[in-house]
mmCIF file of C-alpha atoms in Angstrom:
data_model
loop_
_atom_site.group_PDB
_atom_site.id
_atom_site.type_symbol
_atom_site.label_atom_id
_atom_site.label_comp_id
_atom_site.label_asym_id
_atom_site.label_seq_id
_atom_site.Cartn_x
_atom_site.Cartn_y
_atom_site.Cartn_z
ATOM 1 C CA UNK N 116 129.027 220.604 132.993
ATOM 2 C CA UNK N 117 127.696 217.161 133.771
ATOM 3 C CA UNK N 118 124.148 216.679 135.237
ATOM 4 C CA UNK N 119 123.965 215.202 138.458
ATOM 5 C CA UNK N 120 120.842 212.920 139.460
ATOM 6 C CA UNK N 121 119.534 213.546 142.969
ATOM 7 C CA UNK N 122 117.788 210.383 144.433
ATOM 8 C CA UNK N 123 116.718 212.364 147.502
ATOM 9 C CA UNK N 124 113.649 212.707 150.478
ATOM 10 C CA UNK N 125 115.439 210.328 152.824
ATOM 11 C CA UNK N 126 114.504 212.421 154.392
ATOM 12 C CA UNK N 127 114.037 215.938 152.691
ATOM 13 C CA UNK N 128 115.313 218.105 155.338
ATOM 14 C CA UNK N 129 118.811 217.033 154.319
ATOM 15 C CA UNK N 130 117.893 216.682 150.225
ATOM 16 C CA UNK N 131 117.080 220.466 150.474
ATOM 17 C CA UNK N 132 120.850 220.860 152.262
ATOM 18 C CA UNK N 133 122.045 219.120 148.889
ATOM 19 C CA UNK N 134 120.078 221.303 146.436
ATOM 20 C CA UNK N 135 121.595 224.454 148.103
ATOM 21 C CA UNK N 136 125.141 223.004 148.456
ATOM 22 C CA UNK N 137 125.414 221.832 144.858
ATOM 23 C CA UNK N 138 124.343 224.792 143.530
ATOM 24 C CA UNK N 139 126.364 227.511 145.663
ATOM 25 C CA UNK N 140 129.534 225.007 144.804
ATOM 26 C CA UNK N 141 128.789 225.265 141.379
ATOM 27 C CA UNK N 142 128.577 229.211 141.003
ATOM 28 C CA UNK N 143 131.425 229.583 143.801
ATOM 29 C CA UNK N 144 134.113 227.593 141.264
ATOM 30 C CA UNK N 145 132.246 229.061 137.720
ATOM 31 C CA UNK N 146 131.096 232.229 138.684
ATOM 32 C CA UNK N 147 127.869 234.520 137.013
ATOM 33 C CA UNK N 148 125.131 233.382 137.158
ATOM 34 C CA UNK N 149 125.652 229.572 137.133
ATOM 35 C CA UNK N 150 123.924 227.121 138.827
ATOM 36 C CA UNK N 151 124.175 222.800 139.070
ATOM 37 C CA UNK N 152 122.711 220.844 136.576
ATOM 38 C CA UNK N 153 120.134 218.407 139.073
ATOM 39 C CA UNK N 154 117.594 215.782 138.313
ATOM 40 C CA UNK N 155 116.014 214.979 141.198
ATOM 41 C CA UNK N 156 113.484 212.368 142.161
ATOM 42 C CA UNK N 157 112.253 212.874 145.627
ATOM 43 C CA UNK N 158 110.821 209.580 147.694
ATOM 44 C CA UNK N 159 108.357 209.551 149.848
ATOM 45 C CA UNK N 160 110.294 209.107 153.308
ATOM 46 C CA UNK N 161 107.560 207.274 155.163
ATOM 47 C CA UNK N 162 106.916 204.537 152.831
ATOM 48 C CA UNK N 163 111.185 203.896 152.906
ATOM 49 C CA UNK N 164 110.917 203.989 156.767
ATOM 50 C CA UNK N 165 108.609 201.394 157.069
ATOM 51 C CA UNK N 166 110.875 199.266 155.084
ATOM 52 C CA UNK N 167 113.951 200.268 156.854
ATOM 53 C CA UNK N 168 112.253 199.308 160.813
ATOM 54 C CA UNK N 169 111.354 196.051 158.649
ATOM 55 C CA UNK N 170 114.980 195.612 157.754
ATOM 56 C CA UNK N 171 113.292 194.876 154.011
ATOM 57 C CA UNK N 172 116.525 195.663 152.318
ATOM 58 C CA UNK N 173 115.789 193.988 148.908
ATOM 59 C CA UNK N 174 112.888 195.576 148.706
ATOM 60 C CA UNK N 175 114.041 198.794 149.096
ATOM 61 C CA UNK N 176 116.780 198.046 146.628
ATOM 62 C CA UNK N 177 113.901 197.359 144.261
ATOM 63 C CA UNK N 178 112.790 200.535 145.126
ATOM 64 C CA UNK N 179 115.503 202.649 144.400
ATOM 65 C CA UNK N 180 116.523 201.018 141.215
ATOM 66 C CA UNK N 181 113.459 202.190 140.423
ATOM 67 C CA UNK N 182 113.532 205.608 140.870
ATOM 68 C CA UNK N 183 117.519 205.456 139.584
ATOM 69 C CA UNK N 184 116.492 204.164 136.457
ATOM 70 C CA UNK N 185 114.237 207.229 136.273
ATOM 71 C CA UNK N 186 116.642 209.722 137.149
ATOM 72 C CA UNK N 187 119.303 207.682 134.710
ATOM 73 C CA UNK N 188 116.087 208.101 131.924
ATOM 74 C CA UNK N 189 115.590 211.676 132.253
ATOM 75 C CA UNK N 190 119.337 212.435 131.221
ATOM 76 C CA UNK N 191 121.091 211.944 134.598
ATOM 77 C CA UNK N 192 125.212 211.507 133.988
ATOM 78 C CA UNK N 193 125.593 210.742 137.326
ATOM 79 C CA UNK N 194 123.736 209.765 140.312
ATOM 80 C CA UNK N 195 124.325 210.497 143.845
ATOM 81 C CA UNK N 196 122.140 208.797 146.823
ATOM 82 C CA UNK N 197 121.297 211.695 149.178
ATOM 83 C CA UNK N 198 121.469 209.636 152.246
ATOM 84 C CA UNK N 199 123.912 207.314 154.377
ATOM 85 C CA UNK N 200 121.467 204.764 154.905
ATOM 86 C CA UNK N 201 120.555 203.878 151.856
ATOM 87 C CA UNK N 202 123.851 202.895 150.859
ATOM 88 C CA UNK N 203 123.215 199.672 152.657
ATOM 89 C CA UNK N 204 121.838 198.737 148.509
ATOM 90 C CA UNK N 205 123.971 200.960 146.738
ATOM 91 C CA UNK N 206 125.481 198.121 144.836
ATOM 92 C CA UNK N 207 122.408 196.791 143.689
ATOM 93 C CA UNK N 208 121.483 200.286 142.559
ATOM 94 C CA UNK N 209 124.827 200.624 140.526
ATOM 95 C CA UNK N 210 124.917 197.130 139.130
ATOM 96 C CA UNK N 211 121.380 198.401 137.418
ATOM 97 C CA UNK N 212 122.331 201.584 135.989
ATOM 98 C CA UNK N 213 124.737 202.362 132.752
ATOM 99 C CA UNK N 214 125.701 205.802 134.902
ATOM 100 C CA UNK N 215 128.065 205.664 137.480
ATOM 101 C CA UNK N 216 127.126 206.206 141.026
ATOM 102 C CA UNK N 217 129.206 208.990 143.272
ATOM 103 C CA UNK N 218 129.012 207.187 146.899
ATOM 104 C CA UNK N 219 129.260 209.185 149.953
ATOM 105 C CA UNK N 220 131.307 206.903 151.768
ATOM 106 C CA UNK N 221 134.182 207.390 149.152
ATOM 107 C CA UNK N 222 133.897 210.902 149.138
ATOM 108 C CA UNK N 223 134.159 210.699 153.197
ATOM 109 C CA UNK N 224 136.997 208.519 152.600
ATOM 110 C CA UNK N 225 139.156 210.737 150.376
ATOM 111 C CA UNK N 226 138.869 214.274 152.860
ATOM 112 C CA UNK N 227 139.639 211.437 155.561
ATOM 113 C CA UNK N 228 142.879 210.346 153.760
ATOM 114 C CA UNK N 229 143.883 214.412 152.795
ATOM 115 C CA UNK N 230 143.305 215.217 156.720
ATOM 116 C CA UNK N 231 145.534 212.272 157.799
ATOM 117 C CA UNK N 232 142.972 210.878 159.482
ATOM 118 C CA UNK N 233 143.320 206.791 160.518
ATOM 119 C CA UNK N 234 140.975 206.484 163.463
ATOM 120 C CA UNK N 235 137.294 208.023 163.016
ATOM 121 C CA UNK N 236 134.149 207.873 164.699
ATOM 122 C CA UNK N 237 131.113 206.861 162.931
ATOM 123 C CA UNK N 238 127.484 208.498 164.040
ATOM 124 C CA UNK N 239 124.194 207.743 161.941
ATOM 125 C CA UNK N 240 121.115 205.731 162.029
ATOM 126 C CA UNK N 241 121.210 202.134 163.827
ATOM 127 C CA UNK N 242 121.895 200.863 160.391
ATOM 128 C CA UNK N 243 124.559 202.445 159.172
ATOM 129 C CA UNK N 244 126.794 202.675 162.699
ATOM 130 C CA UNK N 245 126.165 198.357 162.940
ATOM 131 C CA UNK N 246 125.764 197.135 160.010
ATOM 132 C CA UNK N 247 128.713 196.469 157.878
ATOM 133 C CA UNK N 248 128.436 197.790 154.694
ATOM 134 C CA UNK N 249 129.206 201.752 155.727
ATOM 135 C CA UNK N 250 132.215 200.897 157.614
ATOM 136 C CA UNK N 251 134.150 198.059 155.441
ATOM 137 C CA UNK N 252 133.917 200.311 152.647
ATOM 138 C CA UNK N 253 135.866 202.587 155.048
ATOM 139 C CA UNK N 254 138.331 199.870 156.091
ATOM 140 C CA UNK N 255 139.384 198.759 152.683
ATOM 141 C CA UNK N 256 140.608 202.109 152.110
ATOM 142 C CA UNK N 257 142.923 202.076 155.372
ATOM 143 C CA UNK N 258 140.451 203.995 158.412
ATOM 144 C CA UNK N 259 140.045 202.530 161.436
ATOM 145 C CA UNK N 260 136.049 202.692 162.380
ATOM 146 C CA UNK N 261 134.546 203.169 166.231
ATOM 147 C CA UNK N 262 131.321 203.141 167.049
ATOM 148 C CA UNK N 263 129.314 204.799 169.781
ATOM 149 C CA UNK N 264 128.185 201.814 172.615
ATOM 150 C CA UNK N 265 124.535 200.313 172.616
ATOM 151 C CA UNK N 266 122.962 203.305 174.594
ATOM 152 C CA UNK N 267 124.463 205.461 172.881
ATOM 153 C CA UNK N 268 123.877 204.152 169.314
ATOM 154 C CA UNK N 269 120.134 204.432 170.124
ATOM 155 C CA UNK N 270 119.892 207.739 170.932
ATOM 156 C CA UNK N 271 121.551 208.748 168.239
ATOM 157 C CA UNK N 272 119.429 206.922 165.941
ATOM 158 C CA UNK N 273 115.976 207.708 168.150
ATOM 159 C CA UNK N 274 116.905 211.712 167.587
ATOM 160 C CA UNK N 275 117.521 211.557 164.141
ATOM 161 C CA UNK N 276 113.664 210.098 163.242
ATOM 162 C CA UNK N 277 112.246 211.653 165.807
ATOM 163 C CA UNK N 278 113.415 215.053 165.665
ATOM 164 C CA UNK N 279 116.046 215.431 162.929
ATOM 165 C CA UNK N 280 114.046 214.380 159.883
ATOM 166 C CA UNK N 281 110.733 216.070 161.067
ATOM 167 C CA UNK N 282 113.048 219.356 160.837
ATOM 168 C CA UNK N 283 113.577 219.486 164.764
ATOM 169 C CA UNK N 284 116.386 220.671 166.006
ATOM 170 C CA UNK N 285 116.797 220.443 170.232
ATOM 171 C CA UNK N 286 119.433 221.945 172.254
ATOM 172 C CA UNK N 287 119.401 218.814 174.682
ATOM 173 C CA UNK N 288 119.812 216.371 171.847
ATOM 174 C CA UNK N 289 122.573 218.680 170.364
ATOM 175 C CA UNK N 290 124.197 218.293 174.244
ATOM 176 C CA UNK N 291 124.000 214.963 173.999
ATOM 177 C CA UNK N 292 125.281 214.434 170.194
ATOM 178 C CA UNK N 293 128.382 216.143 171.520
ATOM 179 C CA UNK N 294 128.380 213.990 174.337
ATOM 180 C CA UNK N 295 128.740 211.091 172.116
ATOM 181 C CA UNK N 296 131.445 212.745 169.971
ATOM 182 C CA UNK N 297 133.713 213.557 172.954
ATOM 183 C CA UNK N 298 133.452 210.178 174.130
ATOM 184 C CA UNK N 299 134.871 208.627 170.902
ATOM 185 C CA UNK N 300 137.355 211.331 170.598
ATOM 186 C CA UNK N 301 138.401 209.886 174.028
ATOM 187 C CA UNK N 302 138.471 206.374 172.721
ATOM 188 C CA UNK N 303 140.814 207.495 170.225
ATOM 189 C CA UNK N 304 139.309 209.198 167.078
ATOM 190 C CA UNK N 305 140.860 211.848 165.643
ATOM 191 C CA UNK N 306 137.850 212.472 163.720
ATOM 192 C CA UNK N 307 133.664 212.079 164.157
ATOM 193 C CA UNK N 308 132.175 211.490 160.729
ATOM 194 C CA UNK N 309 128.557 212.890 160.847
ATOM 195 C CA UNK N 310 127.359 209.396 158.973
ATOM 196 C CA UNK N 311 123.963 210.765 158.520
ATOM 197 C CA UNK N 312 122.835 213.572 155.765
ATOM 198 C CA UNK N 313 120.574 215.382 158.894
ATOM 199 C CA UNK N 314 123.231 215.685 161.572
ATOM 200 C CA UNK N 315 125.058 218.326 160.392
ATOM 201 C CA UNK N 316 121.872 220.395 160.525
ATOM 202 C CA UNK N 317 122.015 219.829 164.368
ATOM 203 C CA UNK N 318 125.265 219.685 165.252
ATOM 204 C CA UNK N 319 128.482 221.995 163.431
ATOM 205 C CA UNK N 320 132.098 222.670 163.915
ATOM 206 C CA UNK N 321 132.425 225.687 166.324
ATOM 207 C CA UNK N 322 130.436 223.057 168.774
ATOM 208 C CA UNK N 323 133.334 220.703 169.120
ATOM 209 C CA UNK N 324 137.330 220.818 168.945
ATOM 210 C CA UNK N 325 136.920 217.433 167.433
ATOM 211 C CA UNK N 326 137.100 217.743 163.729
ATOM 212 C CA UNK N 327 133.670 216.792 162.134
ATOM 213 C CA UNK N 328 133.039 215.178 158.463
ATOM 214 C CA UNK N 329 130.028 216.394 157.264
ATOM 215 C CA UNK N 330 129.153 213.899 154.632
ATOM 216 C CA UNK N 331 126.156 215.834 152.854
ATOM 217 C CA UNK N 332 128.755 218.792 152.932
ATOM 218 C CA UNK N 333 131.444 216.203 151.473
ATOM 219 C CA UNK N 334 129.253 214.207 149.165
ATOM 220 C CA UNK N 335 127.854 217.543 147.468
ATOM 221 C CA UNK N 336 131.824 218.866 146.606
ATOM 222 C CA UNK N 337 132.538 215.282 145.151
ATOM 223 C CA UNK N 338 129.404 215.728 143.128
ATOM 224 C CA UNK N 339 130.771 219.345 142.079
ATOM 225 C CA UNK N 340 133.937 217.724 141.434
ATOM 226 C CA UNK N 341 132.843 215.600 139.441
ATOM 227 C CA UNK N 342 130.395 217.482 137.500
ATOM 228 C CA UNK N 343 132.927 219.929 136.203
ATOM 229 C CA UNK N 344 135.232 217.446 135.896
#
């Protein structure tokens, strides 16, 4: 078994998600009394906030180089960034480390392609439903992207600093999440991709007939994958 690095705290509501995911995968598929090989290093959320509102994206490439080389130092054979967000400087992070990096888009990519699916909705922070670098790494591969509108978009971000990575979870926001989700489903997608690691911890499955991609769910099994690989 390979050891995964764990760049995680962004925020650590969903990092614990990936601790517990990786390791049930891990003993589900070997059995006993195994459990995942994980180096994590855990950032301090606020300081990466300030730089996100700030849109100070090289500097928080420097920063997670940083802490990648780290994790790469301890013994890490693999890294996987615990958030969507953050992707925004994957490549930076990759281009820095002799490790290869596991990125959550790809992974949402691949259960995309099994499913069939060509049209998908993308929810997640401001950053990652606008900005390009989530959603053309989806298009290359042959999905279709829609967005929620303006209103929509920041609500969706607003709940998930406000509530959803201080470990808040509110039935009215979960209302209106599903709101959101219906609404692209009527716009055409066969599929809402929960593009941030805390959404799944409001919103699940048996709330919607719309199928749901859980990306912490589906980064953690390519992780597994790959670890055992």
């Amino acid at each position: 078994m390979k050891t995964l690095g764990l760049l995680g705290g962004m925020s650590w509501e969903s990092t614990q998600t990936y601790y517990r995911l990786l390791n049930q995968q891990v003993a589900q598929r070997l059995g006993g009394l195994h459990s995942a090989k994980v180096i994590l290093d855990s950032l301090d959320f606020a300081d990466v906030e300030v730089l996100q509102r700030e849109e100070q994206w090289e500097a928080l490439a420097d920063l997670l180089v940083k802490h990648a080389l780290r994790v790469e130092a301890a013994g890490a054979d693999g890294l996987i960034i615990a958030t969507n967000t953050m992707h925004r400087v994957a490549s930076q992070v990759e281009a820095a480390l002799s490790i290869p990096l596991l990125h959550i888009a790809d992974a949402t990519a691949q259960a995309l392609r099994e499913d069939g699916v060509q049209t998908v909705g993308l929810l997640g922070t401001r950053f990652t439903m606008e900005q390009a670098f989530y959603r053309e790494r989806l298009e290359t591969q042959g999905i279709t992207v829609l967005v929620p509108n303006d209103t929509q978009r920041e609500e969706v971000h607003q709940i998930i600093y406000q509530e959803l990575c201080r470990g808040v979870l509110d039935k009215n926001s979960r209302a209106a999440y599903l709101d959101v989700v219906e609404d692209l489903h009527r716009r055409g997608a066969t599929g809402v991709i929960l593009g941030c690691t805390e959404i799944g911890l409001l919103i699940k499955q048996h709330d919607t007939t719309v199928a749901l991609y859980d990306t912490t769910l589906l980064h953690a099994k390519r992780g597994v994958e790959w670890a055992l690989a």
